[in-house]
PDB file of N, CA and C in Angstrom:
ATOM      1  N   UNK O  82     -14.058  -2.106  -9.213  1.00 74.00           N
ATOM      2  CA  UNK O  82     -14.747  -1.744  -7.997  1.00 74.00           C
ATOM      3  C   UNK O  82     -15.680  -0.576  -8.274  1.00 74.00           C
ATOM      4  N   UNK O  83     -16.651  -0.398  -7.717  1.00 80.00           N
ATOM      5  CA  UNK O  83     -17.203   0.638  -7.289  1.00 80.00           C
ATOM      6  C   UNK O  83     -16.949   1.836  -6.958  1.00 80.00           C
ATOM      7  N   UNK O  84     -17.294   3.184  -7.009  1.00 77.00           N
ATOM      8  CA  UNK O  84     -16.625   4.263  -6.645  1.00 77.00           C
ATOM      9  C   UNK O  84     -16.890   4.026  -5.088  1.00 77.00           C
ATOM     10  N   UNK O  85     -18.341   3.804  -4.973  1.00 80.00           N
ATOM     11  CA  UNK O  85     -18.659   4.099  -3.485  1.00 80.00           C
ATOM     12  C   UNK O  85     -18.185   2.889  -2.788  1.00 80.00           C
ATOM     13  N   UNK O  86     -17.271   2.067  -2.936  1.00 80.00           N
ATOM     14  CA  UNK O  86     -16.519   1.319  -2.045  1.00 80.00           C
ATOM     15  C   UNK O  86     -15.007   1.716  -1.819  1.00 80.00           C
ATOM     16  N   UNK O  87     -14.740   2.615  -2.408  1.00 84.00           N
ATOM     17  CA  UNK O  87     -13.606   3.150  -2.139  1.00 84.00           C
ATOM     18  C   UNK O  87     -13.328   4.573  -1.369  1.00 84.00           C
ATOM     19  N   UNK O  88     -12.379   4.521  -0.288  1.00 86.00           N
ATOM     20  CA  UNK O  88     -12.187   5.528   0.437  1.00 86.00           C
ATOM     21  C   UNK O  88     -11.324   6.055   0.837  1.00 86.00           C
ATOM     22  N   UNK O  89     -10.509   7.412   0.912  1.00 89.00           N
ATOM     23  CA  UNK O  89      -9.152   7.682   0.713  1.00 89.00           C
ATOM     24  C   UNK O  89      -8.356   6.968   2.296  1.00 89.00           C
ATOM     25  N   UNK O  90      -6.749   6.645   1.482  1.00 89.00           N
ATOM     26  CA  UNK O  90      -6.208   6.086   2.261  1.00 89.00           C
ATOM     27  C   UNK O  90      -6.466   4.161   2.404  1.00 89.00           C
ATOM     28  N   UNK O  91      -7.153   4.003   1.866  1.00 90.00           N
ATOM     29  CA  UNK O  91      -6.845   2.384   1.306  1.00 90.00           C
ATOM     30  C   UNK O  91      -6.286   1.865   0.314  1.00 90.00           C
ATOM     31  N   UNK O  92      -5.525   0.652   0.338  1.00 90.00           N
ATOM     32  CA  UNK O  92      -4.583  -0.287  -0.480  1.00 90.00           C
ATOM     33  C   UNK O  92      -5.517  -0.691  -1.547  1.00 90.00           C
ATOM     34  N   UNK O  93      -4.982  -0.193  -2.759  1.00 92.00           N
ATOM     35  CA  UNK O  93      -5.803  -0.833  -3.832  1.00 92.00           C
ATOM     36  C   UNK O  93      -4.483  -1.781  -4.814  1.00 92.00           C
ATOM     37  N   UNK O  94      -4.990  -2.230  -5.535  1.00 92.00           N
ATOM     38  CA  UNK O  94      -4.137  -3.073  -6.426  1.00 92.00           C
ATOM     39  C   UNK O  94      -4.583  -2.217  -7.982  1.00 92.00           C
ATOM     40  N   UNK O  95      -3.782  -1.799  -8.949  1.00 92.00           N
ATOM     41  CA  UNK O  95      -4.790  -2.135 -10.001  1.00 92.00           C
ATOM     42  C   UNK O  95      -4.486  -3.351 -11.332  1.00 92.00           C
ATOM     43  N   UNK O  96      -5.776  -3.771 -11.622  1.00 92.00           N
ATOM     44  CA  UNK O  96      -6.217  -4.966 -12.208  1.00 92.00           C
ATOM     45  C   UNK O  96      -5.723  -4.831 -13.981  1.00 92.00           C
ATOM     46  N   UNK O  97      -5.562  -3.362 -14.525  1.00 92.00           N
ATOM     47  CA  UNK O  97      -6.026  -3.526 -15.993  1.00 92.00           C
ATOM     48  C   UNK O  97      -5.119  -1.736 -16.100  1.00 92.00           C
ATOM     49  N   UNK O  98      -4.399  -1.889 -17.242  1.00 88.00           N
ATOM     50  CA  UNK O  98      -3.986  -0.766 -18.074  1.00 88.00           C
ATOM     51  C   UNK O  98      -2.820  -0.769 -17.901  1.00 88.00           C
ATOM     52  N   UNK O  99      -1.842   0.505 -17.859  1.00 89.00           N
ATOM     53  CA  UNK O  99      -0.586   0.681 -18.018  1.00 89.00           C
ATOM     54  C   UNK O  99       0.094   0.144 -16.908  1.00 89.00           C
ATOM     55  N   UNK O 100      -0.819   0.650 -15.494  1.00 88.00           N
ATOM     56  CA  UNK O 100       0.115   0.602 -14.271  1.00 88.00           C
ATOM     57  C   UNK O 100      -0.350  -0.901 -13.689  1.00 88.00           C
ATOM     58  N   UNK O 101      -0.817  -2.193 -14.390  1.00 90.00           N
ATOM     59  CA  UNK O 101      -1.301  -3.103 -13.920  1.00 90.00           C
ATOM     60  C   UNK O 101       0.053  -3.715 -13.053  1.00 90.00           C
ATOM     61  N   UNK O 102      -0.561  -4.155 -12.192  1.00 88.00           N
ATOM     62  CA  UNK O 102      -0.101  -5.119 -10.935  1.00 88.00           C
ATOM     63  C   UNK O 102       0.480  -4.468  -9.798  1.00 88.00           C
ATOM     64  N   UNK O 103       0.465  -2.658  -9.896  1.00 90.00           N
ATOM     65  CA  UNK O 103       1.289  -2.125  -9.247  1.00 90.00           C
ATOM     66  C   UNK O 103      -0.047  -2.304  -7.904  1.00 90.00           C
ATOM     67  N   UNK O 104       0.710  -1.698  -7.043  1.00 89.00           N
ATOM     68  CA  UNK O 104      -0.273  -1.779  -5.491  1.00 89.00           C
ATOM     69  C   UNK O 104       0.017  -0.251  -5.254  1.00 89.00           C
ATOM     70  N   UNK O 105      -0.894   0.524  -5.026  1.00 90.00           N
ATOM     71  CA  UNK O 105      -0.685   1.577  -4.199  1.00 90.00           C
ATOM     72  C   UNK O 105      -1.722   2.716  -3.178  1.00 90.00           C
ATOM     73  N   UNK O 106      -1.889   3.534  -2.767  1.00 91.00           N
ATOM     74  CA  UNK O 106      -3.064   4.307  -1.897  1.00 91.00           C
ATOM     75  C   UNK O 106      -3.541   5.183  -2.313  1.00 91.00           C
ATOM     76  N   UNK O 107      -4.928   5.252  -1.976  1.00 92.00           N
ATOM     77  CA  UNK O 107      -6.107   6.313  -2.465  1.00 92.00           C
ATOM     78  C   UNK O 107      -5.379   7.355  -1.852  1.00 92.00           C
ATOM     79  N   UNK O 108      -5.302   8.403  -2.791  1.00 92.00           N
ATOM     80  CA  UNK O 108      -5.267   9.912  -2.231  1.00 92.00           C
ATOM     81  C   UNK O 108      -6.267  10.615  -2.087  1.00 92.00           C
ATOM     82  N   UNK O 109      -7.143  11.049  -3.669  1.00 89.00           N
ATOM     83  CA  UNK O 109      -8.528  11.259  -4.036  1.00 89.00           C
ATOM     84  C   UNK O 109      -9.088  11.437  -5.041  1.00 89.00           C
ATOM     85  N   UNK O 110     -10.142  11.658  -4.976  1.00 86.00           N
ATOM     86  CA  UNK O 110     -11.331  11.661  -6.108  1.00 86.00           C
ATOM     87  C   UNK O 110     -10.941  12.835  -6.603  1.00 86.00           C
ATOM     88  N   UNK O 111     -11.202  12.268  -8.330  1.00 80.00           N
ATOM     89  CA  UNK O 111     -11.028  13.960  -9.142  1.00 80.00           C
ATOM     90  C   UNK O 111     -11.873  13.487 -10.525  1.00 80.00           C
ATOM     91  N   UNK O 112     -12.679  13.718 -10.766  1.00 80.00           N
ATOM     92  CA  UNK O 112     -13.505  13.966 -12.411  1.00 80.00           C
ATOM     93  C   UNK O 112     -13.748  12.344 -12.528  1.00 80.00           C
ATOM     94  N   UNK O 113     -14.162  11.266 -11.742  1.00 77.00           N
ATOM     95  CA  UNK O 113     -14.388  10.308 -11.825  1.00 77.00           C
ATOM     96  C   UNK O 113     -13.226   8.868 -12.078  1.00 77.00           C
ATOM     97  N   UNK O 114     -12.030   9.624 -11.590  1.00 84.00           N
ATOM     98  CA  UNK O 114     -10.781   8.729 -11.980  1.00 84.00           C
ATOM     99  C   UNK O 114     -10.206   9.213  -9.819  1.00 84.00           C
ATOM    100  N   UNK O 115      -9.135   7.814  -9.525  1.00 89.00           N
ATOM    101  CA  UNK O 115      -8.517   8.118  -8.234  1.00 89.00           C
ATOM    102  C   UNK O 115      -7.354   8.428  -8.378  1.00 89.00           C
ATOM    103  N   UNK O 116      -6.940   9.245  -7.640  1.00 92.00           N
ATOM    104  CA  UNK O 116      -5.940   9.492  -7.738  1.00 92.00           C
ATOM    105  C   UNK O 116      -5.088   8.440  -6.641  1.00 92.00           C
ATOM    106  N   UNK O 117      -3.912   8.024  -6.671  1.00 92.00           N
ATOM    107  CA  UNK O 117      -3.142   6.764  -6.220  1.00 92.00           C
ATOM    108  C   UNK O 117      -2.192   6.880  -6.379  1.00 92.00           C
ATOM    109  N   UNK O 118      -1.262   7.494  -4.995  1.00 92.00           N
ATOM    110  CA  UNK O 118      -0.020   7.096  -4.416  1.00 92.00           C
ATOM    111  C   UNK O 118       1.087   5.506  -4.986  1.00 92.00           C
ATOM    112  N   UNK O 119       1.750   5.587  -6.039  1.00 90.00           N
ATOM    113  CA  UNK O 119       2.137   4.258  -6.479  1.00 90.00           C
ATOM    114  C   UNK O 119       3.983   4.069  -5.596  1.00 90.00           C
ATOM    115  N   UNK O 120       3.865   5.174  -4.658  1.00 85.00           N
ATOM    116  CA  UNK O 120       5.408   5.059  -3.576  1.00 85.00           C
ATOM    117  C   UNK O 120       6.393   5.649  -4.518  1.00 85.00           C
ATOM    118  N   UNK O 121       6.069   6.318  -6.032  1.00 86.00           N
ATOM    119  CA  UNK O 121       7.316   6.545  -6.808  1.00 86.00           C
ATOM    120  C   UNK O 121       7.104   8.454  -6.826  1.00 86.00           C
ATOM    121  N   UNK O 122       7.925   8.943  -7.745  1.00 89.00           N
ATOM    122  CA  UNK O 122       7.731  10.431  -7.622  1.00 89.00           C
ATOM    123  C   UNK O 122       6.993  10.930  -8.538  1.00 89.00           C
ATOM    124  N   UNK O 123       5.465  10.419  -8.485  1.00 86.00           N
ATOM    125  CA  UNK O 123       4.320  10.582  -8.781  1.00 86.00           C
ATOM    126  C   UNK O 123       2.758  10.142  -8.755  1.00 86.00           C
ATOM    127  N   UNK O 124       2.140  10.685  -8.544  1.00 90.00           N
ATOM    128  CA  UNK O 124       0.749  10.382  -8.493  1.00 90.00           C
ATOM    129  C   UNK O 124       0.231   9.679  -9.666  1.00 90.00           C
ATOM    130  N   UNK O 125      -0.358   8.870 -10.054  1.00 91.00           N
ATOM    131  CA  UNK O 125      -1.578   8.551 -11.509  1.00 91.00           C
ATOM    132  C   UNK O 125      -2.993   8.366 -10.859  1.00 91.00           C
ATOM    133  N   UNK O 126      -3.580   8.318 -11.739  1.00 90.00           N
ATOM    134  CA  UNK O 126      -5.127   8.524 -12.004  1.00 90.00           C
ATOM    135  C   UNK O 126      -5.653   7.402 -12.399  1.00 90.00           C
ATOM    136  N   UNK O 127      -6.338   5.952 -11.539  1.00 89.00           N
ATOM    137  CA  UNK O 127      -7.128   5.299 -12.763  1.00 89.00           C
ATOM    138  C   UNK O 127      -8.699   5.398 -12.360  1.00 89.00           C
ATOM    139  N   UNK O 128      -9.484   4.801 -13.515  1.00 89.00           N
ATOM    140  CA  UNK O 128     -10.774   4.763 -13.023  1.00 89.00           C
ATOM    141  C   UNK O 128     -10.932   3.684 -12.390  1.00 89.00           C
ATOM    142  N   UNK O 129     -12.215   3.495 -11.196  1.00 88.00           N
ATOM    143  CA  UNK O 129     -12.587   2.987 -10.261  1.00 88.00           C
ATOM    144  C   UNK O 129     -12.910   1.014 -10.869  1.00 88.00           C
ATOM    145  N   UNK O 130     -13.210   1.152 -12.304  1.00 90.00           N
ATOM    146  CA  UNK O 130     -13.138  -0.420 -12.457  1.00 90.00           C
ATOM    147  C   UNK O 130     -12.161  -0.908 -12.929  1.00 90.00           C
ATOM    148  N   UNK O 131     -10.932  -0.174 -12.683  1.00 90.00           N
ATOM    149  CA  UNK O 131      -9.488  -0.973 -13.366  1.00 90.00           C
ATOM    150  C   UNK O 131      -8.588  -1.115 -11.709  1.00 90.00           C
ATOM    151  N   UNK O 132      -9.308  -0.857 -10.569  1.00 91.00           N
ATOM    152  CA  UNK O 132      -9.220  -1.135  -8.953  1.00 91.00           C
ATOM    153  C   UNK O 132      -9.945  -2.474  -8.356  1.00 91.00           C
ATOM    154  N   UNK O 133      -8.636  -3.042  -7.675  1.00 91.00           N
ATOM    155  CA  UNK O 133      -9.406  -4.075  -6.755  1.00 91.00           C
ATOM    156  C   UNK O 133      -8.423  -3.740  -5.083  1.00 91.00           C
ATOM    157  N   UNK O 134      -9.217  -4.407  -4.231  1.00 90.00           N
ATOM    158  CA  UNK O 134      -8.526  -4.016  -2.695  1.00 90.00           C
ATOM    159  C   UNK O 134      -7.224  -4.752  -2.767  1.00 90.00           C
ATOM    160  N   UNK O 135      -5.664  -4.238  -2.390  1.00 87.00           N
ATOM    161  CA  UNK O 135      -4.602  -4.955  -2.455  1.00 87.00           C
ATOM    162  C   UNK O 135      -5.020  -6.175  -1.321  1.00 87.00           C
ATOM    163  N   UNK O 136      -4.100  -7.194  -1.526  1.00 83.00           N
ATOM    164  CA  UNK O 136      -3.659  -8.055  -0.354  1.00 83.00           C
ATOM    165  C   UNK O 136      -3.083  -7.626   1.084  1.00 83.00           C
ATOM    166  N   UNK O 137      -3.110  -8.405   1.928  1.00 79.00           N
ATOM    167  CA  UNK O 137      -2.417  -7.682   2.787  1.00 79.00           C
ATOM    168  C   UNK O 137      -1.394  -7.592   2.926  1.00 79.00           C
ATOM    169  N   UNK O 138      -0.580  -6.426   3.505  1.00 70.00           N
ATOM    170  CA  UNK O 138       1.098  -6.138   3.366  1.00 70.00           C
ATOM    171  C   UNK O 138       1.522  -7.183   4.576  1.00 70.00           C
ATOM    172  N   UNK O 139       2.596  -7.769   4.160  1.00 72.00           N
ATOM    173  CA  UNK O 139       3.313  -8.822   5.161  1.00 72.00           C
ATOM    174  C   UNK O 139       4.146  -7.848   5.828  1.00 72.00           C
ATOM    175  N   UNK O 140       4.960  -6.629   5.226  1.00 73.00           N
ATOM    176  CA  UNK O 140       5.753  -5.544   6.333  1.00 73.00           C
ATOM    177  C   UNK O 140       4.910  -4.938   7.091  1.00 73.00           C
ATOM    178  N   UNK O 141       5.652  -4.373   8.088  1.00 75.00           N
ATOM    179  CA  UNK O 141       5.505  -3.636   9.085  1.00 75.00           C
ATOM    180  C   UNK O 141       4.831  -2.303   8.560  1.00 75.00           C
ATOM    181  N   UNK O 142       4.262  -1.331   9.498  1.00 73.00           N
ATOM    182  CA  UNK O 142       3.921  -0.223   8.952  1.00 73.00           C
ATOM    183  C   UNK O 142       4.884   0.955   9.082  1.00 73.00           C
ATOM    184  N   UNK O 143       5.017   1.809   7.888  1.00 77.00           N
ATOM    185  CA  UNK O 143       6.140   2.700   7.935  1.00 77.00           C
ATOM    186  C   UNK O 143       7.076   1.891   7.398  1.00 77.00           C
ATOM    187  N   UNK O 144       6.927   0.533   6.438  1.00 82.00           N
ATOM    188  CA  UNK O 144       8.491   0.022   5.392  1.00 82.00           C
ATOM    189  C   UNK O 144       7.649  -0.439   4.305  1.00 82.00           C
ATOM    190  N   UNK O 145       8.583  -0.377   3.099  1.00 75.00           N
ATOM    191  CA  UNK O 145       8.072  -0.536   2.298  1.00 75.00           C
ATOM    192  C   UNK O 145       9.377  -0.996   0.836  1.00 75.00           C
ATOM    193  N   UNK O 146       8.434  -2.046   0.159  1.00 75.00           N
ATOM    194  CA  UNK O 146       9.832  -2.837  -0.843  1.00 75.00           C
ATOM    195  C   UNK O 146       9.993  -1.632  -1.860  1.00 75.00           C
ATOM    196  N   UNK O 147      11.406  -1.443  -2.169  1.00 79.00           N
ATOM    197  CA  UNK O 147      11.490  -1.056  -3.752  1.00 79.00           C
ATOM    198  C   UNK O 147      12.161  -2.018  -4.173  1.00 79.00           C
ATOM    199  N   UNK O 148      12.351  -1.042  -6.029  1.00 81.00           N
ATOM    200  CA  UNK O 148      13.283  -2.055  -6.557  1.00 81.00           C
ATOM    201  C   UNK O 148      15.157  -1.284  -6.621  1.00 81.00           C
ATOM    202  N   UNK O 149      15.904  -1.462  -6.437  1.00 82.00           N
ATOM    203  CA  UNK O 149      17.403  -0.890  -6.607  1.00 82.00           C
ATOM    204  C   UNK O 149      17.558  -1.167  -7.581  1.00 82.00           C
TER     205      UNK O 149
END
């Protein structure tokens, strides 16, 4: 994706690298990489063309799957 199609607080997927297939939310922009909420107890960083827009969530808002 594009930088300028992305805006904090949207569902991204990412497509390519370590954290591929995970889904998680724009927090923000820092030195040309996003920063992205992945729901675990930490933030990562990818750049803007290893991002595509997630699917839509079938839960409710405020739930969310892990794994046990």
């Amino acid at each position: 994706m594009k930088i300028k199609d992305l805006k904090q607080g949207i569902g991204v997927q990412i497509i390519a690298g370590h954290w591929k297939d995970r889904i998680g939310t724009i927090c923000q922009f820092a030195f040309g990489k996003i920063i992205i909420d992945i729901g675990e107890p930490l933030l990562i960083s990818e750049p803007p063309e290893y991002l595509e827009l997630a699917p839509e969530d079938p839960l409710p808002p405020g739930w969310e799957e892990v794994e046990v």
